[in-house]
């Protein structure tokens, strides 16, 4: 009796597997006529299928303006995928104090909230907030100018 039940169960599983592989169920239509598309499921919300190396999530105008405005500082590291520019110490033209900057462009929009500038004086000394704000304003102004130049092309 058990042998018979095992054979019956095995036969049903094989038939179910074959039925599942039978295709879309449409008679007379070629499956190669339409490209197969994967249906999305609820689990797609939780998966990260984006390749982080194919898109840059920073604003190009803010990025280029940051490099232009702070061109007197030597660049130590640049990562356009995370939006971080780290510079070494340098003295601005007409200034007597050396500064170091870290710039983070965190958003693809041309917005003041997308730009974060951090300045350090020589030896790690704090920099006045007005100076940091002036550098941010200069970068934002240059970014707007670059955007207007692109529109005129």
mmCIF file of N, CA and C in Angstrom, residues 78-143:
data_model
loop_
_atom_site.group_PDB
_atom_site.id
_atom_site.type_symbol
_atom_site.label_atom_id
_atom_site.label_comp_id
_atom_site.label_asym_id
_atom_site.label_seq_id
_atom_site.Cartn_x
_atom_site.Cartn_y
_atom_site.Cartn_z
ATOM 1 N N UNK A 78 38.137 62.954 -4.875
ATOM 2 C CA UNK A 78 36.897 63.337 -5.534
ATOM 3 C C UNK A 78 36.090 62.066 -5.753
ATOM 4 N N UNK A 79 34.825 62.098 -5.370
ATOM 5 C CA UNK A 79 33.938 60.958 -5.604
ATOM 6 C C UNK A 79 32.604 61.476 -6.133
ATOM 7 N N UNK A 80 32.424 61.479 -7.456
ATOM 8 C CA UNK A 80 31.177 62.023 -8.010
ATOM 9 C C UNK A 80 29.953 61.160 -7.722
ATOM 10 N N UNK A 81 30.141 59.893 -7.347
ATOM 11 C CA UNK A 81 29.003 59.032 -7.073
ATOM 12 C C UNK A 81 28.390 59.321 -5.705
ATOM 13 N N UNK A 82 29.209 59.718 -4.743
ATOM 14 C CA UNK A 82 28.674 60.114 -3.440
ATOM 15 C C UNK A 82 28.571 61.623 -3.311
ATOM 16 N N UNK A 83 29.226 62.365 -4.212
ATOM 17 C CA UNK A 83 29.131 63.814 -4.207
ATOM 18 C C UNK A 83 30.086 64.501 -3.262
ATOM 19 N N UNK A 84 31.215 63.883 -2.933
ATOM 20 C CA UNK A 84 32.143 64.449 -1.956
ATOM 21 C C UNK A 84 33.433 64.883 -2.647
ATOM 22 N N UNK A 85 33.853 66.115 -2.337
ATOM 23 C CA UNK A 85 35.129 66.662 -2.787
ATOM 24 C C UNK A 85 35.904 67.046 -1.531
ATOM 25 N N UNK A 86 37.113 66.518 -1.400
ATOM 26 C CA UNK A 86 37.967 66.844 -0.258
ATOM 27 C C UNK A 86 39.220 67.513 -0.806
ATOM 28 N N UNK A 87 39.547 68.671 -0.238
ATOM 29 C CA UNK A 87 40.724 69.410 -0.697
ATOM 30 C C UNK A 87 41.772 69.466 0.408
ATOM 31 N N UNK A 88 42.966 69.857 -0.001
ATOM 32 C CA UNK A 88 44.041 70.093 0.954
ATOM 33 C C UNK A 88 44.060 71.570 1.329
ATOM 34 N N UNK A 89 45.082 71.950 2.070
ATOM 35 C CA UNK A 89 45.198 73.345 2.497
ATOM 36 C C UNK A 89 45.701 74.215 1.353
ATOM 37 N N UNK A 90 45.132 75.407 1.249
ATOM 38 C CA UNK A 90 45.545 76.371 0.251
ATOM 39 C C UNK A 90 45.128 77.760 0.686
ATOM 40 N N UNK A 91 45.812 78.743 0.169
ATOM 41 C CA UNK A 91 45.525 80.131 0.507
ATOM 42 C C UNK A 91 44.754 80.780 -0.643
ATOM 43 N N UNK A 92 43.623 81.410 -0.354
ATOM 44 C CA UNK A 92 42.866 82.063 -1.428
ATOM 45 C C UNK A 92 43.622 83.269 -1.975
ATOM 46 N N UNK A 93 43.352 83.627 -3.225
ATOM 47 C CA UNK A 93 44.021 84.799 -3.797
ATOM 48 C C UNK A 93 43.687 86.052 -2.984
ATOM 49 N N UNK A 94 44.706 86.772 -2.600
ATOM 50 C CA UNK A 94 44.511 87.995 -1.821
ATOM 51 C C UNK A 94 44.305 87.740 -0.343
ATOM 52 N N UNK A 95 44.373 86.503 0.098
ATOM 53 C CA UNK A 95 44.182 86.181 1.512
ATOM 54 C C UNK A 95 45.484 85.740 2.142
ATOM 55 N N UNK A 96 45.510 85.727 3.454
ATOM 56 C CA UNK A 96 46.724 85.349 4.152
ATOM 57 C C UNK A 96 46.553 84.091 4.979
ATOM 58 N N UNK A 97 45.351 83.560 5.061
ATOM 59 C CA UNK A 97 45.083 82.402 5.892
ATOM 60 C C UNK A 97 44.819 81.181 5.004
ATOM 61 N N UNK A 98 45.376 80.031 5.384
ATOM 62 C CA UNK A 98 45.178 78.803 4.614
ATOM 63 C C UNK A 98 43.894 78.113 5.060
ATOM 64 N N UNK A 99 43.185 77.561 4.113
ATOM 65 C CA UNK A 99 41.935 76.853 4.369
ATOM 66 C C UNK A 99 41.974 75.465 3.749
ATOM 67 N N UNK A 100 41.134 74.626 4.263
ATOM 68 C CA UNK A 100 40.894 73.291 3.730
ATOM 69 C C UNK A 100 39.382 73.131 3.641
ATOM 70 N N UNK A 101 38.892 72.478 2.575
ATOM 71 C CA UNK A 101 37.443 72.382 2.377
ATOM 72 C C UNK A 101 37.013 70.944 2.117
ATOM 73 N N UNK A 102 35.808 70.648 2.559
ATOM 74 C CA UNK A 102 35.115 69.424 2.206
ATOM 75 C C UNK A 102 33.746 69.843 1.697
ATOM 76 N N UNK A 103 33.424 69.437 0.471
ATOM 77 C CA UNK A 103 32.162 69.827 -0.160
ATOM 78 C C UNK A 103 31.361 68.562 -0.395
ATOM 79 N N UNK A 104 30.086 68.623 -0.054
ATOM 80 C CA UNK A 104 29.180 67.501 -0.312
ATOM 81 C C UNK A 104 27.997 68.015 -1.103
ATOM 82 N N UNK A 105 27.808 67.448 -2.299
ATOM 83 C CA UNK A 105 26.629 67.730 -3.119
ATOM 84 C C UNK A 105 25.734 66.508 -2.965
ATOM 85 N N UNK A 106 24.607 66.670 -2.291
ATOM 86 C CA UNK A 106 23.825 65.511 -1.876
ATOM 87 C C UNK A 106 22.563 65.265 -2.689
ATOM 88 N N UNK A 107 22.291 66.089 -3.682
ATOM 89 C CA UNK A 107 21.020 65.948 -4.390
ATOM 90 C C UNK A 107 21.205 66.361 -5.839
ATOM 91 N N UNK A 108 20.421 65.796 -6.760
ATOM 92 C CA UNK A 108 20.548 66.201 -8.158
ATOM 93 C C UNK A 108 19.892 67.542 -8.481
ATOM 94 N N UNK A 109 19.223 68.143 -7.523
ATOM 95 C CA UNK A 109 18.575 69.426 -7.799
ATOM 96 C C UNK A 109 19.540 70.582 -7.559
ATOM 97 N N UNK A 110 19.307 71.667 -8.270
ATOM 98 C CA UNK A 110 20.111 72.873 -8.088
ATOM 99 C C UNK A 110 19.453 73.676 -6.977
ATOM 100 N N UNK A 111 19.814 73.332 -5.762
ATOM 101 C CA UNK A 111 19.171 73.898 -4.592
ATOM 102 C C UNK A 111 20.213 74.097 -3.507
ATOM 103 N N UNK A 112 20.019 75.095 -2.660
ATOM 104 C CA UNK A 112 20.970 75.371 -1.587
ATOM 105 C C UNK A 112 21.047 74.220 -0.590
ATOM 106 N N UNK A 113 19.946 73.490 -0.427
ATOM 107 C CA UNK A 113 19.947 72.359 0.510
ATOM 108 C C UNK A 113 20.797 71.201 0.001
ATOM 109 N N UNK A 114 21.092 71.163 -1.289
ATOM 110 C CA UNK A 114 21.882 70.081 -1.874
ATOM 111 C C UNK A 114 23.379 70.297 -1.675
ATOM 112 N N UNK A 115 23.775 71.459 -1.174
ATOM 113 C CA UNK A 115 25.194 71.801 -1.037
ATOM 114 C C UNK A 115 25.556 71.961 0.436
ATOM 115 N N UNK A 116 26.624 71.291 0.845
ATOM 116 C CA UNK A 116 27.142 71.442 2.204
ATOM 117 C C UNK A 116 28.635 71.673 2.113
ATOM 118 N N UNK A 117 29.083 72.808 2.621
ATOM 119 C CA UNK A 117 30.507 73.168 2.595
ATOM 120 C C UNK A 117 31.013 73.205 4.025
ATOM 121 N N UNK A 118 32.160 72.584 4.235
ATOM 122 C CA UNK A 118 32.813 72.592 5.535
ATOM 123 C C UNK A 118 34.230 73.116 5.335
ATOM 124 N N UNK A 119 34.591 74.149 6.076
ATOM 125 C CA UNK A 119 35.931 74.748 5.968
ATOM 126 C C UNK A 119 36.678 74.589 7.281
ATOM 127 N N UNK A 120 37.982 74.396 7.165
ATOM 128 C CA UNK A 120 38.871 74.364 8.310
ATOM 129 C C UNK A 120 40.019 75.307 8.060
ATOM 130 N N UNK A 121 40.443 75.986 9.112
ATOM 131 C CA UNK A 121 41.634 76.816 9.015
ATOM 132 C C UNK A 121 42.868 75.955 9.233
ATOM 133 N N UNK A 122 44.024 76.564 9.111
ATOM 134 C CA UNK A 122 45.260 75.802 9.315
ATOM 135 C C UNK A 122 45.325 75.284 10.753
ATOM 136 N N UNK A 123 45.749 74.041 10.888
ATOM 137 C CA UNK A 123 45.820 73.423 12.210
ATOM 138 C C UNK A 123 44.473 72.976 12.725
ATOM 139 N N UNK A 124 43.450 72.968 11.883
ATOM 140 C CA UNK A 124 42.113 72.530 12.307
ATOM 141 C C UNK A 124 41.302 73.614 12.990
ATOM 142 N N UNK A 125 41.735 74.873 12.870
ATOM 143 C CA UNK A 125 41.030 75.975 13.512
ATOM 144 C C UNK A 125 39.663 76.185 12.873
ATOM 145 N N UNK A 126 38.721 76.628 13.678
ATOM 146 C CA UNK A 126 37.363 76.876 13.193
ATOM 147 C C UNK A 126 37.351 78.101 12.277
ATOM 148 N N UNK A 127 36.432 78.072 11.327
ATOM 149 C CA UNK A 127 36.267 79.168 10.380
ATOM 150 C C UNK A 127 34.938 79.849 10.691
ATOM 151 N N UNK A 128 34.919 81.150 10.557
ATOM 152 C CA UNK A 128 33.706 81.911 10.860
ATOM 153 C C UNK A 128 32.552 81.452 9.962
ATOM 154 N N UNK A 129 31.335 81.353 10.502
ATOM 155 C CA UNK A 129 30.179 80.939 9.709
ATOM 156 C C UNK A 129 29.914 81.854 8.516
ATOM 157 N N UNK A 130 30.241 83.133 8.644
ATOM 158 C CA UNK A 130 30.053 84.065 7.526
ATOM 159 C C UNK A 130 30.950 83.702 6.346
ATOM 160 N N UNK A 131 32.158 83.231 6.634
ATOM 161 C CA UNK A 131 33.069 82.817 5.570
ATOM 162 C C UNK A 131 32.531 81.591 4.842
ATOM 163 N N UNK A 132 32.038 80.617 5.613
ATOM 164 C CA UNK A 132 31.464 79.408 5.021
ATOM 165 C C UNK A 132 30.259 79.773 4.160
ATOM 166 N N UNK A 133 29.416 80.659 4.666
ATOM 167 C CA UNK A 133 28.226 81.089 3.922
ATOM 168 C C UNK A 133 28.609 81.828 2.644
ATOM 169 N N UNK A 134 29.673 82.630 2.706
ATOM 170 C CA UNK A 134 30.132 83.349 1.514
ATOM 171 C C UNK A 134 30.637 82.373 0.451
ATOM 172 N N UNK A 135 31.327 81.321 0.862
ATOM 173 C CA UNK A 135 31.802 80.312 -0.101
ATOM 174 C C UNK A 135 30.610 79.569 -0.699
ATOM 175 N N UNK A 136 29.640 79.198 0.130
ATOM 176 C CA UNK A 136 28.435 78.533 -0.376
ATOM 177 C C UNK A 136 27.699 79.420 -1.376
ATOM 178 N N UNK A 137 27.563 80.702 -1.049
ATOM 179 C CA UNK A 137 26.891 81.634 -1.961
ATOM 180 C C UNK A 137 27.640 81.764 -3.281
ATOM 181 N N UNK A 138 28.973 81.798 -3.220
ATOM 182 C CA UNK A 138 29.764 81.896 -4.445
ATOM 183 C C UNK A 138 29.577 80.652 -5.313
ATOM 184 N N UNK A 139 29.524 79.480 -4.688
ATOM 185 C CA UNK A 139 29.319 78.236 -5.440
ATOM 186 C C UNK A 139 27.920 78.221 -6.060
ATOM 187 N N UNK A 140 26.907 78.612 -5.293
ATOM 188 C CA UNK A 140 25.536 78.624 -5.815
ATOM 189 C C UNK A 140 25.374 79.622 -6.960
ATOM 190 N N UNK A 141 26.000 80.782 -6.824
ATOM 191 C CA UNK A 141 25.931 81.786 -7.887
ATOM 192 C C UNK A 141 26.596 81.269 -9.161
ATOM 193 N N UNK A 142 27.759 80.664 -9.017
ATOM 194 C CA UNK A 142 28.451 80.130 -10.198
ATOM 195 C C UNK A 142 27.663 78.978 -10.827
ATOM 196 N N UNK A 143 27.019 78.151 -10.006
ATOM 197 C CA UNK A 143 26.209 77.044 -10.527
ATOM 198 C C UNK A 143 25.027 77.582 -11.339
#
